[in-house]
Tab-separated table of C-alpha atoms in Angstrom:
chain	number	residue	atom	x	y	z
A	191	MET	CA	0.472	13.237	34.297
A	192	ASP	CA	-2.548	11.723	32.503
A	193	ILE	CA	-0.983	11.460	29.037
A	194	LYS	CA	-4.225	10.322	27.401
A	195	ALA	CA	-6.084	13.357	28.733
A	196	VAL	CA	-3.303	15.697	27.582
A	197	ILE	CA	-3.252	14.193	24.091
A	198	GLU	CA	-7.021	14.463	23.769
A	199	LYS	CA	-6.934	18.089	24.936
A	200	VAL	CA	-4.216	19.594	22.689
A	201	ILE	CA	-5.806	18.414	19.424
A	202	SER	CA	-9.525	18.627	18.709
A	203	ASP	CA	-11.678	16.333	16.622
A	204	GLU	CA	-12.617	19.308	14.455
A	205	GLU	CA	-8.961	20.130	13.798
A	206	ILE	CA	-8.237	16.656	12.405
A	207	ILE	CA	-11.388	16.720	10.288
A	208	LYS	CA	-10.482	20.116	8.833
A	209	LEU	CA	-6.948	18.986	8.036
A	210	THR	CA	-8.333	15.934	6.243
A	211	GLN	CA	-10.639	18.197	4.221
A	212	ASP	CA	-7.750	20.520	3.377
A	213	LEU	CA	-5.630	17.602	2.151
A	214	VAL	CA	-8.489	16.151	0.066
A	215	ARG	CA	-9.035	19.558	-1.542
A	216	ILE	CA	-5.433	19.547	-2.832
A	217	PRO	CA	-5.355	17.242	-5.901
A	218	SER	CA	-2.312	14.933	-5.874
A	219	CYS	CA	-3.077	12.586	-8.747
A	220	PRO	CA	-1.547	11.996	-12.222
A	221	GLN	CA	-3.684	14.748	-13.773
A	222	VAL	CA	-1.760	17.327	-11.730
A	223	GLU	CA	1.721	18.471	-12.709
A	224	ALA	CA	4.272	17.350	-10.101
A	225	TYR	CA	1.497	15.299	-8.397
A	226	GLU	CA	2.413	15.777	-4.736
A	227	LYS	CA	4.260	19.116	-4.849
A	228	GLU	CA	1.400	21.274	-3.560
A	229	ILE	CA	0.280	18.910	-0.808
A	230	ALA	CA	3.887	18.382	0.296
A	231	GLU	CA	4.383	22.142	0.569
A	232	TYR	CA	1.142	22.442	2.553
A	233	ILE	CA	2.287	19.797	5.037
A	234	TYR	CA	5.750	21.366	5.248
A	235	GLN	CA	4.283	24.796	6.044
A	236	LEU	CA	1.973	23.334	8.675
A	237	PHE	CA	4.848	21.651	10.505
A	238	GLU	CA	6.994	24.770	10.185
A	239	LYS	CA	4.194	26.920	11.625
A	240	GLU	CA	4.017	24.591	14.630
A	241	GLY	CA	7.777	24.859	15.167
A	242	ILE	CA	8.483	21.251	14.231
A	243	GLU	CA	11.718	20.162	12.546
A	244	VAL	CA	10.768	19.509	8.906
A	245	SER	CA	12.339	19.189	5.460
A	246	ILE	CA	11.312	18.543	1.873
A	247	LYS	CA	13.344	16.176	-0.284
A	248	PRO	CA	12.771	16.095	-4.087
A	249	ILE	CA	12.508	12.510	-5.358
A	250	LEU	CA	11.165	12.665	-8.938
A	251	GLY	CA	11.707	16.100	-10.415
A	252	GLU	CA	9.600	18.480	-8.323
A	253	ARG	CA	7.800	15.655	-6.532
A	254	PRO	CA	9.139	15.551	-2.942
A	255	ASN	CA	8.899	13.508	0.225
A	256	VAL	CA	8.166	15.416	3.436
A	257	ILE	CA	10.123	14.458	6.568
A	258	ALA	CA	9.353	15.794	10.059
A	259	LYS	CA	10.690	14.826	13.477
A	260	ILE	CA	10.049	15.284	17.168
A	261	PRO	CA	13.525	14.489	18.556
A	262	GLY	CA	13.760	12.226	21.565
A	263	SER	CA	16.448	12.138	24.217
A	264	GLY	CA	18.120	9.178	22.527
A	265	GLU	CA	17.310	6.855	25.408
A	266	GLY	CA	14.319	5.092	23.832
A	267	LYS	CA	13.187	3.336	20.675
A	268	SER	CA	12.297	5.481	17.668
A	269	LEU	CA	9.024	5.244	15.722
A	270	MET	CA	8.093	6.305	12.186
A	271	LEU	CA	4.580	7.215	11.026
A	272	THR	CA	4.407	7.123	7.245
A	273	GLY	CA	1.995	7.191	4.342
A	274	HIS	CA	1.665	8.262	0.734
A	275	MET	CA	0.509	11.666	-0.476
A	276	ASP	CA	-0.448	10.611	-4.019
A	277	THR	CA	-3.827	9.237	-5.067
A	278	VAL	CA	-5.224	7.388	-8.032
A	279	PRO	CA	-7.064	9.542	-10.623
A	280	PRO	CA	-10.631	10.675	-9.868
A	281	TYR	CA	-11.946	8.517	-12.744
A	282	LYS	CA	-15.748	8.953	-13.066
A	283	MET	CA	-16.571	9.835	-9.489
A	284	ASP	CA	-20.169	10.421	-8.463
A	285	ILE	CA	-19.119	13.202	-6.086
A	286	ASP	CA	-16.813	16.204	-6.229
A	287	PRO	CA	-13.450	14.400	-5.976
A	288	PHE	CA	-11.822	17.377	-4.281
A	289	GLY	CA	-14.787	18.732	-2.305
A	290	GLY	CA	-14.082	17.193	1.093
A	291	GLU	CA	-17.807	17.332	1.816
A	292	ILE	CA	-19.171	15.664	4.960
A	293	ILE	CA	-22.526	13.872	4.686
A	294	ASP	CA	-23.939	11.605	7.403
A	295	GLY	CA	-20.588	11.235	9.124
A	296	LYS	CA	-18.676	10.431	5.955
A	297	LEU	CA	-15.975	12.706	4.515
A	298	TYR	CA	-16.004	12.302	0.729
A	299	GLY	CA	-13.288	12.849	-1.873
A	300	ARG	CA	-10.476	11.202	-3.772
A	301	GLY	CA	-7.839	10.105	-1.321
A	302	SER	CA	-10.022	10.676	1.737
A	303	VAL	CA	-9.436	7.114	2.943
A	304	ASP	CA	-6.403	6.268	0.773
A	305	MET	CA	-4.809	7.962	2.528
A	306	LYS	CA	-5.280	11.607	3.441
A	307	GLY	CA	-7.370	10.882	6.521
A	308	PRO	CA	-4.629	8.646	7.920
A	309	LEU	CA	-2.023	11.277	7.003
A	310	ALA	CA	-3.972	13.939	8.896
A	311	ALA	CA	-4.054	11.749	12.018
A	312	MET	CA	-0.302	11.143	11.745
A	313	ILE	CA	0.536	14.805	11.174
A	314	MET	CA	-1.551	15.826	14.169
A	315	THR	CA	0.287	13.274	16.305
A	316	LEU	CA	3.581	15.130	15.907
A	317	ILE	CA	1.852	18.475	16.427
A	318	ALA	CA	0.309	17.171	19.658
A	319	PHE	CA	3.699	16.311	21.176
A	320	LYS	CA	5.046	19.722	20.233
A	321	ARG	CA	2.077	21.585	21.694
A	322	ALA	CA	1.895	19.511	24.879
A	323	LYS	CA	5.660	19.695	25.388
A	324	ILE	CA	5.770	15.974	26.063
A	325	ASN	CA	9.388	14.836	25.870
A	326	LEU	CA	9.904	11.415	24.337
A	327	GLN	CA	12.878	9.159	24.951
A	328	GLY	CA	12.955	8.029	21.310
A	329	ASP	CA	12.490	10.019	18.106
A	330	LEU	CA	9.025	10.294	16.559
A	331	VAL	CA	9.272	10.698	12.778
A	332	PHE	CA	6.725	11.447	10.051
A	333	VAL	CA	7.415	10.737	6.369
A	334	GLY	CA	4.945	11.601	3.611
A	335	VAL	CA	6.042	9.742	0.472
A	336	ILE	CA	5.345	10.031	-3.245
A	337	ASN	CA	4.055	7.675	-5.929
A	338	GLU	CA	2.974	4.700	-3.827
A	339	GLU	CA	0.066	4.074	-6.190
A	340	TYR	CA	2.510	3.351	-9.012
A	341	ARG	CA	6.191	2.549	-8.349
A	342	SER	CA	6.899	3.632	-4.732
A	343	GLU	CA	9.981	5.721	-5.488
A	344	GLY	CA	9.274	7.791	-2.373
A	345	THR	CA	9.540	4.817	-0.056
A	346	GLU	CA	12.472	3.359	-1.979
A	347	ASP	CA	14.348	6.581	-1.240
A	348	LEU	CA	13.319	6.382	2.411
A	349	VAL	CA	14.684	2.833	2.560
A	350	LYS	CA	17.969	3.745	0.870
A	351	ASN	CA	18.637	7.116	2.506
A	352	GLY	CA	16.605	7.272	5.709
A	353	PRO	CA	15.347	8.313	8.095
A	354	LYS	CA	15.972	5.075	9.944
A	355	THR	CA	13.875	4.144	12.981
A	356	ASP	CA	13.397	1.094	15.172
A	357	ALA	CA	9.842	0.497	13.973
A	358	ALA	CA	7.213	2.008	11.713
A	359	ILE	CA	3.468	2.279	11.185
A	360	VAL	CA	2.121	2.598	7.648
A	361	GLY	CA	-1.269	4.296	7.859
A	362	GLU	CA	-3.218	2.481	5.147
A	363	PRO	CA	-6.899	2.054	6.103
A	364	THR	CA	-7.491	-0.990	8.334
A	365	ASN	CA	-10.593	0.125	10.273
A	366	LEU	CA	-8.168	0.653	13.187
A	367	GLN	CA	-7.267	-3.044	13.186
A	368	ILE	CA	-3.620	-4.060	13.544
A	369	ALA	CA	-2.395	-5.563	10.259
A	370	THR	CA	0.766	-7.516	10.989
A	371	GLY	CA	1.255	-8.945	7.511
A	372	HIS	CA	0.221	-9.035	3.883
A	373	ARG	CA	0.971	-10.893	0.669
A	374	GLY	CA	3.683	-9.993	-1.808
A	375	LEU	CA	2.691	-8.730	-5.248
A	376	GLU	CA	3.982	-9.710	-8.669
A	377	TRP	CA	2.535	-8.709	-12.058
A	378	LEU	CA	3.424	-11.087	-14.876
A	379	ASP	CA	2.826	-11.087	-18.619
A	380	ILE	CA	2.585	-14.468	-20.368
A	381	LYS	CA	3.296	-14.022	-24.082
A	382	ILE	CA	1.939	-16.911	-26.156
A	383	LYS	CA	3.104	-17.241	-29.760
A	384	GLY	CA	1.034	-18.629	-32.611
A	385	LYS	CA	1.086	-18.447	-36.397
A	386	ALA	CA	-1.103	-16.107	-38.419
A	387	ALA	CA	-3.381	-17.399	-41.175
A	388	HIS	CA	-6.590	-16.450	-42.939
A	389	GLY	CA	-9.745	-17.448	-41.118
A	390	GLY	CA	-10.845	-19.432	-44.166
A	391	THR	CA	-7.732	-21.597	-43.879
A	392	ALA	CA	-7.432	-21.629	-40.097
A	393	ASP	CA	-5.831	-25.076	-40.146
A	394	LYS	CA	-2.739	-23.485	-41.716
A	395	GLY	CA	-2.177	-21.315	-38.651
A	396	ILE	CA	-1.590	-21.760	-34.935
A	397	ASN	CA	-4.144	-19.938	-32.817
A	398	ALA	CA	-2.442	-18.238	-29.882
A	399	ILE	CA	-5.820	-17.557	-28.227
A	400	SER	CA	-6.635	-21.267	-28.198
A	401	LYS	CA	-3.215	-21.993	-26.718
A	402	ALA	CA	-3.840	-19.316	-24.070
A	403	ALA	CA	-7.087	-21.068	-23.139
A	404	LYS	CA	-5.118	-24.289	-22.593
A	405	PHE	CA	-2.687	-22.415	-20.351
A	406	ILE	CA	-5.496	-20.881	-18.270
A	407	ARG	CA	-7.249	-24.218	-17.829
A	408	LYS	CA	-4.039	-25.941	-16.710
A	409	VAL	CA	-3.274	-23.182	-14.196
A	410	GLU	CA	-6.780	-23.446	-12.744
A	411	GLU	CA	-6.830	-27.238	-12.652
A	412	GLU	CA	-3.257	-27.982	-11.528
A	413	LEU	CA	-1.654	-24.923	-9.905
A	414	LEU	CA	-4.439	-23.241	-7.954
A	415	PRO	CA	-5.279	-26.377	-5.917
A	416	LYS	CA	-1.654	-26.427	-4.705
A	417	PHE	CA	-2.124	-23.020	-3.055
A	418	LYS	CA	-4.158	-24.578	-0.254
A	419	ALA	CA	-1.050	-26.299	1.086
A	420	ARG	CA	0.809	-22.966	1.153
A	421	GLU	CA	-1.742	-21.170	3.305
A	422	HIS	CA	-0.187	-18.825	5.871
A	423	PRO	CA	-1.843	-18.937	9.335
A	424	LEU	CA	-2.533	-15.174	9.314
A	425	ILE	CA	-2.157	-14.018	5.723
A	426	GLY	CA	-4.045	-16.897	4.128
A	427	PRO	CA	-3.349	-18.705	0.844
A	428	PRO	CA	-1.582	-17.339	-2.231
A	429	THR	CA	-3.815	-15.973	-4.975
A	430	LEU	CA	-3.607	-15.698	-8.746
A	431	ASN	CA	-5.850	-13.536	-10.918
A	432	PHE	CA	-6.055	-13.418	-14.715
A	433	GLY	CA	-6.514	-9.660	-15.048
A	434	VAL	CA	-6.019	-8.891	-18.755
A	435	ILE	CA	-6.049	-10.965	-21.941
A	436	LYS	CA	-5.277	-9.565	-25.384
A	437	GLY	CA	-4.929	-11.461	-28.627
A	438	GLY	CA	-5.509	-11.354	-32.345
A	439	THR	CA	-6.134	-8.537	-34.789
A	440	GLN	CA	-9.519	-9.282	-36.381
A	441	PRO	CA	-12.150	-12.078	-36.502
A	442	SER	CA	-11.061	-13.342	-39.918
A	443	SER	CA	-7.424	-13.897	-38.928
A	444	VAL	CA	-5.848	-16.619	-36.824
A	445	ALA	CA	-4.291	-14.920	-33.790
A	446	ASP	CA	-0.506	-15.122	-33.943
A	447	GLU	CA	-0.034	-13.739	-30.424
A	448	CYS	CA	-1.914	-13.635	-27.138
A	449	SER	CA	-0.931	-11.928	-23.903
A	450	ILE	CA	-2.241	-12.881	-20.473
A	451	GLN	CA	-1.467	-10.495	-17.610
A	452	ILE	CA	-1.533	-12.040	-14.161
A	453	ASP	CA	-1.713	-10.618	-10.648
A	454	ARG	CA	0.081	-13.079	-8.351
A	455	ARG	CA	-0.074	-12.568	-4.585
A	456	TRP	CA	2.427	-14.672	-2.633
A	457	THR	CA	2.866	-15.465	1.032
A	458	PRO	CA	5.914	-15.643	3.310
A	459	LEU	CA	5.734	-19.442	2.902
A	460	GLU	CA	6.722	-19.040	-0.767
A	461	THR	CA	9.695	-17.528	-2.587
A	462	LEU	CA	9.778	-15.233	-5.583
A	463	ASP	CA	11.595	-17.964	-7.524
A	464	GLN	CA	8.706	-20.290	-6.777
A	465	VAL	CA	6.229	-17.775	-8.217
A	466	PHE	CA	8.037	-17.975	-11.555
A	467	GLU	CA	8.800	-21.696	-11.377
A	468	ASP	CA	5.124	-22.580	-10.893
A	469	LEU	CA	4.217	-20.983	-14.207
A	470	GLU	CA	7.347	-22.157	-16.014
A	471	ASP	CA	6.450	-25.738	-15.034
A	472	ILE	CA	2.989	-25.289	-16.553
A	473	ILE	CA	4.547	-24.005	-19.771
A	474	LYS	CA	6.970	-26.967	-19.918
A	475	GLU	CA	4.136	-29.443	-19.443
A	476	LEU	CA	2.126	-27.837	-22.233
A	477	GLN	CA	5.136	-27.855	-24.539
A	478	GLU	CA	5.582	-31.578	-23.897
A	479	GLU	CA	1.896	-32.208	-24.680
A	480	ASP	CA	1.713	-29.854	-27.677
A	481	ARG	CA	4.747	-29.120	-29.878
A	482	ASP	CA	2.998	-25.987	-31.209
A	483	PHE	CA	2.730	-24.417	-27.751
A	484	LYS	CA	5.224	-21.559	-27.304
A	485	ALA	CA	5.145	-19.104	-24.410
A	486	GLU	CA	7.419	-17.008	-22.238
A	487	ILE	CA	7.008	-15.218	-18.916
A	488	ARG	CA	7.892	-11.551	-18.549
A	489	ARG	CA	7.764	-9.450	-15.396
A	490	ILE	CA	5.699	-6.266	-15.815
A	491	GLU	CA	8.303	-3.704	-14.792
A	492	SER	CA	5.832	-0.824	-14.363
A	493	ASN	CA	4.713	-2.441	-11.118
A	494	MET	CA	7.877	-1.411	-9.251
A	495	ALA	CA	10.953	0.784	-9.397
A	496	THR	CA	13.914	-1.351	-8.220
A	497	MET	CA	12.717	-3.348	-5.197
A	498	ASP	CA	10.709	-6.585	-5.302
A	499	HIS	CA	7.249	-6.344	-3.779
A	500	LYS	CA	7.731	-9.074	-1.188
A	501	PRO	CA	5.280	-10.223	1.485
A	502	MET	CA	5.421	-8.443	4.841
A	503	GLU	CA	5.029	-9.844	8.331
A	504	ILE	CA	6.041	-8.880	11.842
A	505	SER	CA	6.186	-11.087	14.923
A	506	LEU	CA	3.048	-10.943	17.041
A	507	ASP	CA	5.392	-10.635	20.039
A	508	HIS	CA	7.149	-7.541	18.674
A	509	PRO	CA	7.171	-4.579	21.105
A	510	LEU	CA	5.349	-2.366	18.573
A	511	VAL	CA	2.549	-4.922	18.193
A	512	SER	CA	2.330	-5.197	21.983
A	513	SER	CA	2.134	-1.405	22.296
A	514	LEU	CA	-0.560	-1.168	19.657
A	515	LYS	CA	-2.615	-3.911	21.301
A	516	ARG	CA	-2.485	-2.167	24.679
A	517	VAL	CA	-3.235	1.265	23.272
A	518	THR	CA	-5.885	0.321	20.722
A	519	GLY	CA	-7.830	-1.595	23.347
A	520	ARG	CA	-7.895	1.527	25.538
A	521	VAL	CA	-8.968	3.817	22.717
A	522	ILE	CA	-11.725	1.706	21.145
A	523	ASN	CA	-12.765	-0.040	24.390
A	524	LYS	CA	-12.446	-3.557	23.016
A	525	THR	CA	-9.726	-6.074	22.251
A	526	ALA	CA	-7.691	-4.977	19.246
A	527	ALA	CA	-8.025	-7.246	16.214
A	528	ILE	CA	-4.899	-8.699	14.578
A	529	VAL	CA	-5.459	-9.049	10.826
A	530	SER	CA	-3.761	-9.420	7.478
A	531	PHE	CA	-3.976	-6.448	5.119
A	532	PRO	CA	-5.666	-7.500	1.853
A	533	GLY	CA	-3.503	-5.389	-0.457
A	534	TRP	CA	0.220	-4.734	-0.888
A	535	THR	CA	1.722	-1.704	0.892
A	536	ASP	CA	4.974	0.208	1.269
A	537	ALA	CA	5.360	-1.605	4.592
A	538	SER	CA	6.921	-4.397	2.534
A	539	LEU	CA	9.763	-2.174	1.336
A	540	ILE	CA	10.300	-0.625	4.763
A	541	SER	CA	10.511	-3.994	6.499
A	542	ASN	CA	12.209	-6.154	3.854
A	543	PHE	CA	14.703	-3.649	2.455
A	544	GLY	CA	14.880	-1.049	5.214
A	545	GLY	CA	15.158	-3.520	8.054
A	546	ILE	CA	12.503	-1.605	10.008
A	547	ASP	CA	9.822	-3.756	11.660
A	548	THR	CA	6.513	-2.420	10.393
A	549	VAL	CA	2.782	-2.628	11.086
A	550	VAL	CA	-0.115	-1.349	8.958
A	551	LEU	CA	-2.835	0.538	10.845
A	552	GLY	CA	-5.079	3.397	9.869
A	553	PRO	CA	-8.623	4.774	9.980
A	554	GLY	CA	-11.207	3.911	7.322
A	555	ASP	CA	-12.190	0.944	5.218
A	556	LEU	CA	-10.012	-0.129	2.283
A	557	ALA	CA	-13.166	-1.156	0.397
A	558	ASN	CA	-13.913	2.547	-0.116
A	559	ALA	CA	-10.514	3.325	-1.664
A	560	HIS	CA	-10.325	4.073	-5.411
A	561	SER	CA	-14.134	3.968	-5.566
A	562	GLU	CA	-16.599	6.298	-7.300
A	563	LYS	CA	-17.767	7.522	-3.878
A	564	GLU	CA	-14.559	7.333	-1.866
A	565	TYR	CA	-15.026	8.380	1.747
A	566	ILE	CA	-13.664	7.961	5.250
A	567	GLU	CA	-15.747	7.659	8.393
A	568	VAL	CA	-15.169	10.866	10.349
A	569	ALA	CA	-15.649	8.974	13.613
A	570	GLN	CA	-12.423	7.016	13.023
A	571	LEU	CA	-10.113	10.017	12.588
A	572	PHE	CA	-9.704	11.100	16.209
A	573	PRO	CA	-9.318	7.509	17.518
A	574	ALA	CA	-6.601	6.944	14.897
A	575	TYR	CA	-4.771	10.041	16.126
A	576	SER	CA	-5.129	8.849	19.735
A	577	ILE	CA	-3.762	5.399	18.830
A	578	TYR	CA	-0.738	6.867	17.047
A	579	ALA	CA	0.021	9.307	19.849
A	580	LEU	CA	-0.420	6.873	22.741
A	581	THR	CA	1.574	4.221	20.878
A	582	ALA	CA	4.430	6.703	20.525
A	583	VAL	CA	4.326	7.229	24.288
A	584	ASP	CA	4.198	3.505	25.007
A	585	PHE	CA	6.814	2.453	22.446
A	586	CYS	CA	9.255	5.379	22.561
A	587	GLY	CA	8.887	6.158	26.269
A	588	ILE	CA	8.604	9.578	27.901
A	589	ILE	CA	10.863	11.611	30.136
A	590	ASN	CA	9.137	12.201	33.453
């Protein structure tokens, strides 16, 4: 049996495109009550119509995960395809955020690339096996999760309560490249204390904004150069970004408080303790140099639910990576690229806390996500589906 020919026959390019449009046209952002409820029900009904084992599990109120499965014989390795159903808000988009319009080969709309196009390719993968009556040796599972854009409660539930598989693919957009790792993510708030005074007698106060400037300079001059020595061979060096600074109440008053919010991306060559210790050392040095310098570090809790956002990596020799390399090369007719994903993903939770070896791979370019003209290249949708389906065959095995 020519499995590739069968897979390409049972699902059409047009079918995947239409499903992507349908998903884009269902808003699943914070402006909608119960964000993902409607899209989850749509996906559930689609699987049910195709005769596929499917369930909905409420996670936050009426916001549910969707879980579907093509059962295997139990003789092979199991594979999970997973992605998030929520999107960021439409903000001030230059297009209809829920139109799903196709122009010059690009399908536009909020969530088109992040990540309703990838979801459509994953959903169609399970449908293909059902329609073609291809019997796998290992289970093939789909999980659509909630709230990845904020606190990842959907994936935390997956990690705690299953389903459990031998390996997983998170479908974030990678331009069909195989992302075998990414940095961890920590958001930190540095609170710097000063002493208020009138602007006309500024020498009577302690300016927290000035102290914050000292902190920023020391981080840039002493900490950032150290990151070079911590560079990971695939993932690259750690990064630190000063994202928000707030201080003072009015121009004529000495600022008694200043807050600096930091985005810190860390590699597998670092530890979470080290992330904090780096900044605590800077604060100690400043306190020794300046007795008026007072600051404390606080983790921004809104960045996560209960699980640390650690780095993710998988061995380049892992069977799933080997399967993806073989399959992707066949589908795109060139050697598959191994890359690091530039952002943080739920793959971290699945691998670090769920113990499931995970890769990130999906259609589309991450640079288009969250943008005013978000789109996904239509030409990548069917190849993504083919990669997922053929990888399931290669990794899970089939019953002849």
